[in-house]
Amino acid sequence: MAEQKCGSCSGEGCAAQKEDKLQKKMGRIKHKLVILSGKGGVGKSTVAANIAVGLSLAGLKVGLLDVDVHGPSIPRLLSLTNERPHIEKDYMDPVPWSKNLWVMSLGFMLPGKEDAVIWRGPVKMGLIKQFLEDVAWGDLDFLVVDCPPGTGDEPLSTLQLIGPSAYAIIVTTPQGVAIDDVRRSVTFCRQLGNPVLGIVENMSGFVCPKCGEKVDIFNSGGGEELAREMGVNFLGRIPMDPEVVRSGDEGYIYIKTHHESETARALGRILKPILDMAGTLQEGQKDQSGQNKSLPEVEGKNMKIAIPTAGGVLCMHFGHCEQFAFVSVDQEKKEVLGVEFLNPPPHEPGVLPRWVAEQGAKLVIAGGMGARAQSLFTEQGVQVVVGAMGGKPEEIVKAYLDGNLEVGQNVCDH
Ligand code: ADP
């Protein structure tokens, strides 16, 4: 294909064209989250990895970019240290972690764990730019960027390159020194014109694995106080949990493997406002015929779809439903074959998703459902649609089969 020129230069390596390429790439990503921290060791990469995995388990398409040039830890946290991205002349494929999550990190390109990178600012900026514009991210719901600590070259380049559409999440610990650093991070984002989605207070109190008592080793609540003082959201606090360290060391992701703990609940609460960002059906999610192309496709001609109900209609809050309607469908003919209402077992964590899967349902369509419940369903092989607006189960399912089910905000946070 002939190279297009901008009109004021010869075309080769033209800065205007490259700018355009970056903007087009970023335009295909609906939400960009840049994870920052005032200082190192506060759990920023851990939080970034758990947010990215949590969003992907909720069925969203996610990219995770590690721009920590000097200490890339994302490949280790996700057990991807031996992976190498596929690189062509003018693009690179990110490394897949699952069918919904793709990862890019300088760590994939270093020959060994002990290899250090000594690069100056402009070179780092060039690399981050390449990661943003030359990686084949495709259409994503979220790009999560894990930045090195502080307000140096990498966070600066990342926010400047992505522009004001990038939301910052600032991770801190409760101690005073860390809190002072956060103040600087908030000011930094404001100077660059990037909104701060909120502050996460990590390692906030220690839950004793023996007696379960929570001990505030450092003063808990500093992050929340600071959020109030600086006029930004407080997204929540995550306790210090030895299991988090183990999951990081052994390369499995905490939020994927632990569901019942206080730490998992805390991560779920932090995910909630982020999931809400993706909750409203955007015009861009409809195809040319007006059909909702964001609805998941389930394989098989005949299958069952589960709908939580109260009084015979969709129950907007998943946790409060009285019965489940199991709607049998013929996907090819787009027909509802029958509806069976069943009483669910007691609403205990993890029980309902297993029971729904045992009834043979491949998809659940709900009004509101918390992030944790969504990931439990996904693990049982049941896909999830949240944000359905109400109505009789067979009407909802027919709309789904016809590709015009309207979904809005996920109204539930538990
Ligand atoms: P950063 O990216 O801020 O440098 P990391 O995510 O690499 O921090 O975490 C630093 C260390 O703290 C890691 O060993 C990690 O497992 C541990 N860690 C992070 N969050 C927690 C937590 N909530 N409880 C216990 N350990 C944690």
Short mmCIF file of C-alpha atoms and ligand atoms in Angstrom, two decimals:
data_model
loop_
_atom_site.label_atom_id
_atom_site.label_comp_id
_atom_site.label_asym_id
_atom_site.label_seq_id
_atom_site.Cartn_x
_atom_site.Cartn_y
_atom_site.Cartn_z
CA MET A 1 0.00 0.00 0.00
CA ALA A 2 1.37 3.46 -0.91
CA GLU A 3 2.43 5.46 2.14
CA GLN A 4 0.23 8.49 2.78
CA LYS A 5 1.89 11.85 3.32
CA CYS A 6 0.74 14.63 5.59
CA GLY A 7 1.31 17.29 2.89
CA SER A 8 4.21 19.10 4.54
CA CYS A 9 6.95 16.48 4.40
CA SER A 10 8.33 13.55 2.42
CA GLY A 11 6.34 10.93 4.33
CA GLU A 12 9.12 8.68 5.62
CA GLY A 13 8.99 8.69 9.45
CA CYS A 14 6.68 11.68 9.42
CA ALA A 15 5.87 12.88 12.95
CA ALA A 16 2.30 13.90 12.05
CA GLN A 17 1.59 10.43 10.67
CA LYS A 18 2.98 8.78 13.79
CA GLU A 19 0.86 11.03 15.99
CA ASP A 20 -2.14 9.97 13.95
CA LYS A 21 -1.23 6.29 14.37
CA LEU A 22 -1.02 6.66 18.15
CA GLN A 23 -4.35 8.47 18.32
CA LYS A 24 -6.04 5.83 16.17
CA LYS A 25 -4.63 3.06 18.39
CA MET A 26 -5.79 4.78 21.56
CA GLY A 27 -9.18 5.52 19.96
CA ARG A 28 -9.83 1.77 19.79
CA ILE A 29 -9.39 1.45 23.57
CA LYS A 30 -12.43 2.60 25.52
CA HIS A 31 -10.87 3.22 28.92
CA LYS A 32 -7.27 3.76 29.92
CA LEU A 33 -6.15 3.35 33.53
CA VAL A 34 -2.67 4.34 34.60
CA ILE A 35 -1.61 2.87 37.95
CA LEU A 36 0.74 5.16 39.85
CA SER A 37 2.34 5.27 43.26
CA GLY A 38 4.38 7.86 45.09
CA LYS A 39 7.04 5.31 46.03
CA GLY A 40 8.12 1.73 45.39
CA GLY A 41 7.04 -1.39 47.22
CA VAL A 42 3.50 -0.25 48.05
CA GLY A 43 1.91 -3.01 45.92
CA LYS A 44 1.23 -1.00 42.76
CA SER A 45 2.07 -3.85 40.35
CA THR A 46 0.08 -6.29 42.49
CA VAL A 47 -2.94 -3.98 42.38
CA ALA A 48 -2.49 -3.36 38.61
CA ALA A 49 -2.35 -7.10 37.87
CA ASN A 50 -5.38 -7.87 40.06
CA ILE A 51 -7.42 -5.05 38.51
CA ALA A 52 -6.55 -6.23 34.97
CA VAL A 53 -7.38 -9.87 35.75
CA GLY A 54 -10.56 -8.90 37.65
CA LEU A 55 -11.81 -6.89 34.66
CA SER A 56 -10.96 -9.71 32.25
CA LEU A 57 -12.79 -12.26 34.43
CA ALA A 58 -15.86 -10.03 34.22
CA GLY A 59 -15.80 -10.65 30.45
CA LEU A 60 -14.12 -7.39 29.41
CA LYS A 61 -11.30 -7.22 26.88
CA VAL A 62 -8.21 -5.95 28.67
CA GLY A 63 -4.62 -5.04 27.86
CA LEU A 64 -2.02 -4.84 30.62
CA LEU A 65 1.07 -2.79 29.80
CA ASP A 66 4.05 -2.78 32.14
CA VAL A 67 6.15 0.32 31.52
CA ASP A 68 8.41 -0.26 34.51
CA VAL A 69 11.55 -0.26 32.41
CA HIS A 70 13.95 -0.87 35.30
CA GLY A 71 12.01 -3.47 37.28
CA PRO A 72 9.27 -5.06 35.17
CA SER A 73 7.37 -7.42 37.47
CA ILE A 74 4.15 -8.10 35.57
CA PRO A 75 5.50 -11.17 33.66
CA ARG A 76 6.43 -12.81 36.98
CA LEU A 77 3.12 -11.94 38.66
CA LEU A 78 1.23 -13.58 35.79
CA SER A 79 3.59 -16.58 35.33
CA LEU A 80 4.58 -15.35 31.88
CA THR A 81 8.34 -15.03 32.40
CA ASN A 82 9.21 -17.50 29.63
CA GLU A 83 6.92 -15.92 27.05
CA ARG A 84 8.16 -13.83 24.13
CA PRO A 85 5.92 -11.56 22.06
CA HIS A 86 5.70 -12.13 18.33
CA ILE A 87 7.50 -9.19 16.66
CA GLU A 88 7.16 -8.12 13.02
CA LYS A 89 8.74 -5.13 11.23
CA ASP A 90 6.01 -2.68 12.17
CA TYR A 91 4.00 -4.33 14.93
CA MET A 92 4.22 -6.63 17.97
CA ASP A 93 1.59 -9.02 19.28
CA PRO A 94 1.01 -8.77 23.01
CA VAL A 95 1.35 -12.00 25.02
CA PRO A 96 -2.04 -13.59 25.78
CA TRP A 97 -2.77 -14.52 29.43
CA SER A 98 -6.33 -15.59 28.69
CA LYS A 99 -8.83 -15.06 25.90
CA ASN A 100 -9.64 -11.65 27.41
CA LEU A 101 -6.28 -10.40 28.68
CA TRP A 102 -3.13 -9.51 26.71
CA VAL A 103 0.12 -8.38 28.24
CA MET A 104 3.17 -6.40 27.14
CA SER A 105 6.27 -5.72 29.19
CA LEU A 106 9.91 -4.96 28.59
CA GLY A 107 10.49 -8.00 30.80
CA PHE A 108 9.56 -10.20 27.81
CA MET A 109 12.48 -8.80 25.84
CA LEU A 110 15.27 -8.92 28.40
CA PRO A 111 17.51 -11.95 27.91
CA GLY A 112 17.56 -12.86 31.63
CA LYS A 113 16.04 -11.97 35.01
CA GLU A 114 19.21 -10.32 36.19
CA ASP A 115 19.64 -8.12 33.12
CA ALA A 116 19.41 -4.43 33.90
CA VAL A 117 18.40 -1.65 31.58
CA ILE A 118 20.31 1.63 31.66
CA TRP A 119 18.39 4.08 29.55
CA ARG A 120 17.95 7.80 29.59
CA GLY A 121 14.61 9.63 29.47
CA PRO A 122 14.17 10.09 25.69
CA VAL A 123 14.93 6.41 25.02
CA LYS A 124 12.39 5.36 27.65
CA MET A 125 9.80 7.66 26.10
CA GLY A 126 10.50 6.06 22.70
CA LEU A 127 9.98 2.60 24.13
CA ILE A 128 6.70 3.52 25.86
CA LYS A 129 5.51 5.11 22.63
CA GLN A 130 6.29 1.91 20.76
CA PHE A 131 4.43 -0.12 23.36
CA LEU A 132 1.39 2.10 22.91
CA GLU A 133 1.38 2.48 19.13
CA ASP A 134 3.15 -0.58 17.72
CA VAL A 135 1.58 -3.27 19.90
CA ALA A 136 -1.44 -4.84 18.21
CA TRP A 137 -3.83 -4.16 21.10
CA GLY A 138 -6.90 -4.20 18.88
CA ASP A 139 -10.27 -3.17 20.33
CA LEU A 140 -10.11 -3.16 24.11
CA ASP A 141 -12.49 -2.20 26.91
CA PHE A 142 -9.55 -1.31 29.17
CA LEU A 143 -5.83 -0.73 28.93
CA VAL A 144 -4.22 -0.92 32.38
CA VAL A 145 -0.73 0.60 32.54
CA ASP A 146 1.58 -0.26 35.42
CA CYS A 147 4.04 2.62 35.85
CA PRO A 148 7.19 2.70 37.96
CA PRO A 149 6.89 4.67 41.22
CA GLY A 150 7.23 8.43 41.44
CA THR A 151 6.60 11.19 38.99
CA GLY A 152 9.55 10.60 36.67
CA ASP A 153 10.01 9.95 32.96
CA GLU A 154 7.80 6.86 32.59
CA PRO A 155 4.58 8.14 34.22
CA LEU A 156 5.11 11.49 32.54
CA SER A 157 5.57 9.94 29.09
CA THR A 158 2.65 7.56 29.59
CA LEU A 159 0.18 10.27 30.58
CA GLN A 160 1.42 12.67 27.91
CA LEU A 161 1.25 10.04 25.15
CA ILE A 162 -2.19 8.72 26.06
CA GLY A 163 -3.47 12.21 26.81
CA PRO A 164 -6.22 13.45 29.11
CA SER A 165 -8.44 10.39 28.50
CA ALA A 166 -6.18 8.36 30.84
CA TYR A 167 -7.51 8.00 34.39
CA ALA A 168 -4.97 7.62 37.18
CA ILE A 169 -5.33 5.21 40.09
CA ILE A 170 -2.88 5.98 42.88
CA VAL A 171 -1.76 3.19 45.20
CA THR A 172 -0.40 3.99 48.63
CA THR A 173 0.21 2.47 52.04
CA PRO A 174 -1.12 4.13 55.19
CA GLN A 175 2.18 5.48 56.54
CA GLY A 176 2.84 9.21 56.52
CA VAL A 177 5.79 9.15 54.11
CA ALA A 178 3.81 7.28 51.49
CA ILE A 179 0.91 9.65 51.94
CA ASP A 180 3.14 12.68 51.26
CA ASP A 181 4.27 11.03 48.04
CA VAL A 182 0.65 10.56 47.02
CA ARG A 183 0.01 14.27 47.40
CA ARG A 184 2.74 14.80 44.80
CA SER A 185 1.18 12.17 42.50
CA VAL A 186 -2.24 13.84 42.65
CA THR A 187 -0.73 17.24 41.88
CA PHE A 188 1.28 15.68 39.04
CA CYS A 189 -1.91 14.29 37.42
CA ARG A 190 -3.69 17.60 37.85
CA GLN A 191 -0.84 19.51 36.21
CA LEU A 192 -1.01 17.15 33.24
CA GLY A 193 -4.80 17.42 33.06
CA ASN A 194 -5.49 13.74 33.83
CA PRO A 195 -8.41 12.83 36.11
CA VAL A 196 -7.65 10.76 39.21
CA LEU A 197 -10.13 7.88 39.42
CA GLY A 198 -9.17 7.33 43.03
CA ILE A 199 -6.73 6.27 45.71
CA VAL A 200 -6.21 2.69 46.89
CA GLU A 201 -4.78 2.16 50.38
CA ASN A 202 -2.87 -1.12 50.24
CA MET A 203 -1.38 -3.08 53.18
CA SER A 204 -3.94 -1.40 55.39
CA GLY A 205 -3.98 -3.44 58.59
CA PHE A 206 -2.97 -7.07 58.97
CA VAL A 207 -5.48 -9.89 59.31
CA CYS A 208 -3.88 -12.54 61.54
CA PRO A 209 -4.09 -15.87 59.69
CA LYS A 210 -4.46 -17.71 63.05
CA CYS A 211 -7.06 -15.70 64.97
CA GLY A 212 -8.53 -13.57 62.14
CA GLU A 213 -8.13 -10.38 64.21
CA LYS A 214 -7.24 -7.24 62.23
CA VAL A 215 -4.26 -5.33 63.60
CA ASP A 216 -3.43 -1.86 62.28
CA ILE A 217 0.35 -2.09 62.07
CA PHE A 218 0.59 1.36 60.50
CA ASN A 219 -2.08 3.99 61.03
CA SER A 220 -4.96 2.84 58.88
CA GLY A 221 -7.09 5.46 57.11
CA GLY A 222 -4.36 7.82 55.91
CA GLY A 223 -5.24 7.24 52.25
CA GLU A 224 -8.91 7.97 52.85
CA GLU A 225 -8.12 11.14 54.80
CA LEU A 226 -5.82 12.31 52.05
CA ALA A 227 -8.40 11.53 49.35
CA ARG A 228 -10.90 13.73 51.20
CA GLU A 229 -8.34 16.49 51.65
CA MET A 230 -7.34 16.44 47.96
CA GLY A 231 -10.93 16.09 46.71
CA VAL A 232 -10.44 12.72 44.98
CA ASN A 233 -12.29 9.40 45.36
CA PHE A 234 -11.17 6.83 47.85
CA LEU A 235 -11.47 3.46 46.11
CA GLY A 236 -10.86 1.30 49.17
CA ARG A 237 -8.29 -0.40 51.38
CA ILE A 238 -6.67 -3.80 50.96
CA PRO A 239 -5.33 -5.55 54.07
CA MET A 240 -1.83 -6.92 54.34
CA ASP A 241 -2.27 -10.60 53.56
CA PRO A 242 0.51 -13.24 53.43
CA GLU A 243 -1.44 -14.98 50.65
CA VAL A 244 -0.94 -11.92 48.43
CA VAL A 245 2.84 -12.26 48.82
CA ARG A 246 2.66 -15.98 48.06
CA SER A 247 0.48 -15.44 44.99
CA GLY A 248 2.98 -12.84 43.72
CA ASP A 249 5.99 -15.08 44.35
CA GLU A 250 4.39 -18.13 42.78
CA GLY A 251 2.87 -16.27 39.83
CA TYR A 252 -0.82 -16.92 40.33
CA ILE A 253 -3.24 -14.05 40.57
CA TYR A 254 -4.87 -13.57 43.94
CA ILE A 255 -8.25 -12.34 42.67
CA LYS A 256 -8.57 -15.38 40.39
CA THR A 257 -7.88 -17.98 43.05
CA HIS A 258 -9.27 -16.51 46.31
CA HIS A 259 -12.88 -15.51 46.57
CA GLU A 260 -13.98 -15.77 50.17
CA SER A 261 -11.33 -13.73 52.00
CA GLU A 262 -11.49 -10.17 53.28
CA THR A 263 -8.74 -9.28 50.79
CA ALA A 264 -10.79 -10.62 47.85
CA ARG A 265 -13.82 -8.65 49.03
CA ALA A 266 -11.66 -5.53 49.27
CA LEU A 267 -10.40 -6.05 45.71
CA GLY A 268 -14.00 -6.56 44.55
CA ARG A 269 -15.03 -3.23 46.11
CA ILE A 270 -12.17 -1.47 44.33
CA LEU A 271 -13.17 -3.05 41.01
CA LYS A 272 -16.80 -1.93 41.31
CA PRO A 273 -16.42 1.73 40.16
CA ILE A 274 -14.03 0.57 37.42
CA LEU A 275 -16.57 -1.96 36.16
CA ASP A 276 -19.18 0.79 36.31
CA MET A 277 -17.10 2.77 33.80
CA ALA A 278 -17.76 -0.01 31.31
CA GLY A 279 -21.33 -0.62 32.47
CA THR A 280 -23.22 1.69 30.16
CA LEU A 281 -23.80 0.44 26.65
CA GLN A 282 -22.10 2.87 24.33
CA GLU A 283 -23.23 3.64 20.81
CA GLY A 284 -19.98 2.12 19.60
CA GLN A 285 -21.04 -1.24 21.00
CA LYS A 286 -23.87 -1.50 18.48
CA ASP A 287 -23.21 -2.76 14.97
CA GLN A 288 -24.64 -1.26 11.78
CA SER A 289 -27.99 -3.02 12.18
CA GLY A 290 -28.30 -1.63 15.72
CA GLN A 291 -27.54 -5.00 17.33
CA ASN A 292 -25.57 -5.10 20.53
CA LYS A 293 -22.27 -6.65 19.45
CA SER A 294 -20.93 -6.66 23.02
CA LEU A 295 -23.20 -9.56 24.01
CA PRO A 296 -21.22 -12.76 24.50
CA GLU A 297 -21.76 -15.60 22.06
CA VAL A 298 -22.37 -19.04 23.52
CA GLU A 299 -21.58 -22.16 21.49
CA GLY A 300 -24.16 -24.85 20.74
CA LYS A 301 -27.54 -24.99 19.00
CA ASN A 302 -29.56 -25.82 22.09
CA MET A 303 -28.65 -24.39 25.47
CA LYS A 304 -30.06 -22.96 28.68
CA ILE A 305 -29.91 -19.38 29.88
CA ALA A 306 -30.41 -18.59 33.59
CA ILE A 307 -32.25 -15.47 34.77
CA PRO A 308 -32.48 -14.51 38.50
CA THR A 309 -36.09 -13.55 39.21
CA ALA A 310 -38.39 -12.14 41.89
CA GLY A 311 -42.14 -12.23 41.36
CA GLY A 312 -41.63 -13.93 37.99
CA VAL A 313 -39.61 -11.07 36.46
CA LEU A 314 -35.89 -10.22 36.35
CA CYS A 315 -34.60 -9.39 39.81
CA MET A 316 -32.35 -6.34 39.53
CA HIS A 317 -30.17 -7.40 42.47
CA PHE A 318 -28.69 -10.83 41.93
CA GLY A 319 -28.26 -11.50 45.67
CA HIS A 320 -31.97 -10.88 46.38
CA CYS A 321 -33.49 -13.19 43.79
CA GLU A 322 -36.20 -15.68 44.81
CA GLN A 323 -36.09 -18.13 41.92
CA PHE A 324 -34.04 -18.79 38.83
CA ALA A 325 -35.72 -19.13 35.46
CA PHE A 326 -33.90 -21.60 33.20
CA VAL A 327 -34.86 -20.76 29.64
CA SER A 328 -34.14 -23.44 27.01
CA VAL A 329 -33.40 -22.01 23.58
CA ASP A 330 -32.68 -22.97 20.01
CA GLN A 331 -29.96 -20.52 19.04
CA GLU A 332 -30.12 -21.29 15.32
CA LYS A 333 -33.84 -20.62 15.05
CA LYS A 334 -33.59 -17.87 17.71
CA GLU A 335 -36.50 -19.48 19.56
CA VAL A 336 -37.41 -19.94 23.22
CA LEU A 337 -38.28 -23.62 23.73
CA GLY A 338 -39.46 -23.50 27.36
CA VAL A 339 -39.00 -21.94 30.81
CA GLU A 340 -38.53 -23.74 34.12
CA PHE A 341 -38.51 -21.87 37.47
CA LEU A 342 -36.34 -23.44 40.21
CA ASN A 343 -35.69 -22.49 43.85
CA PRO A 344 -31.96 -21.87 44.37
CA PRO A 345 -29.92 -23.20 47.30
CA PRO A 346 -29.07 -20.72 50.12
CA HIS A 347 -27.20 -17.64 48.94
CA GLU A 348 -23.75 -18.50 50.19
CA PRO A 349 -20.62 -17.36 48.36
CA GLY A 350 -19.72 -19.66 45.50
CA VAL A 351 -22.80 -21.93 45.87
CA LEU A 352 -25.11 -20.30 43.31
CA PRO A 353 -22.66 -20.22 40.37
CA ARG A 354 -21.92 -23.94 40.83
CA TRP A 355 -25.63 -24.77 41.10
CA VAL A 356 -26.49 -22.72 38.01
CA ALA A 357 -23.73 -24.52 36.07
CA GLU A 358 -25.05 -27.89 37.31
CA GLN A 359 -28.49 -27.06 35.85
CA GLY A 360 -26.79 -26.89 32.45
CA ALA A 361 -26.93 -23.09 31.96
CA LYS A 362 -24.18 -21.64 29.76
CA LEU A 363 -25.14 -18.00 30.27
CA VAL A 364 -26.67 -15.93 33.05
CA ILE A 365 -28.37 -12.62 32.30
CA ALA A 366 -28.66 -10.40 35.39
CA GLY A 367 -29.60 -6.85 36.31
CA GLY A 368 -26.82 -6.20 38.79
CA MET A 369 -24.08 -8.51 39.96
CA GLY A 370 -20.86 -7.89 41.91
CA ALA A 371 -17.47 -8.46 40.32
CA ARG A 372 -16.73 -11.44 42.55
CA ALA A 373 -19.91 -13.29 41.61
CA GLN A 374 -19.19 -12.58 37.95
CA SER A 375 -15.75 -14.13 38.16
CA LEU A 376 -17.15 -17.18 40.03
CA PHE A 377 -19.62 -17.76 37.18
CA THR A 378 -16.89 -17.38 34.57
CA GLU A 379 -14.83 -19.99 36.41
CA GLN A 380 -17.76 -22.41 36.26
CA GLY A 381 -17.92 -21.94 32.47
CA VAL A 382 -21.05 -19.77 32.67
CA GLN A 383 -20.84 -16.48 30.79
CA VAL A 384 -22.38 -13.38 32.34
CA VAL A 385 -24.35 -10.42 31.01
CA VAL A 386 -25.08 -7.69 33.58
CA GLY A 387 -27.17 -4.55 33.27
CA ALA A 388 -30.33 -6.12 31.76
CA MET A 389 -33.21 -3.69 32.33
CA GLY A 390 -36.01 -5.95 33.60
CA GLY A 391 -38.94 -7.93 32.21
CA LYS A 392 -40.08 -11.52 31.87
CA PRO A 393 -37.32 -14.12 31.43
CA GLU A 394 -38.55 -15.30 28.02
CA GLU A 395 -38.71 -11.69 26.72
CA ILE A 396 -35.17 -10.98 27.93
CA VAL A 397 -33.87 -14.17 26.36
CA LYS A 398 -35.66 -13.50 23.06
CA ALA A 399 -34.04 -10.03 22.95
CA TYR A 400 -30.65 -11.68 23.60
CA LEU A 401 -31.22 -14.22 20.80
CA ASP A 402 -32.21 -11.42 18.42
CA GLY A 403 -29.06 -9.49 19.36
CA ASN A 404 -30.92 -6.44 20.63
CA LEU A 405 -30.87 -6.90 24.40
CA GLU A 406 -30.24 -3.46 25.87
CA VAL A 407 -27.85 -3.46 28.80
CA GLY A 408 -27.06 -0.48 31.02
CA GLN A 409 -25.43 0.13 34.35
CA ASN A 410 -24.53 -2.77 36.61
CA VAL A 411 -26.76 -1.73 39.52
CA CYS A 412 -25.40 -4.10 42.15
CA ASP A 413 -22.30 -3.82 44.27
CA HIS A 414 -22.49 -6.96 46.37
P1 ADP B 1 5.28 -2.02 43.72
O1 ADP B 1 4.78 -2.29 42.34
O2 ADP B 1 4.59 -0.87 44.37
O3 ADP B 1 6.77 -1.91 43.81
P2 ADP B 1 4.62 -4.78 44.29
O4 ADP B 1 3.27 -4.96 43.71
O5 ADP B 1 5.79 -5.33 43.53
O6 ADP B 1 4.88 -3.26 44.65
O7 ADP B 1 4.58 -5.38 45.77
C1 ADP B 1 5.71 -5.33 46.62
C2 ADP B 1 5.63 -6.53 47.56
O8 ADP B 1 4.52 -6.38 48.45
C3 ADP B 1 5.43 -7.85 46.84
O9 ADP B 1 6.17 -8.83 47.51
C4 ADP B 1 3.94 -8.12 47.00
O10 ADP B 1 3.63 -9.50 46.99
C5 ADP B 1 3.67 -7.51 48.37
N1 ADP B 1 2.27 -7.06 48.55
C6 ADP B 1 1.55 -6.26 47.76
N2 ADP B 1 0.31 -6.07 48.25
C7 ADP B 1 0.24 -6.79 49.41
C8 ADP B 1 -0.78 -7.02 50.40
N3 ADP B 1 -1.97 -6.48 50.32
N4 ADP B 1 -0.47 -7.84 51.43
C9 ADP B 1 0.77 -8.40 51.53
N5 ADP B 1 1.76 -8.22 50.65
C10 ADP B 1 1.51 -7.42 49.59
#
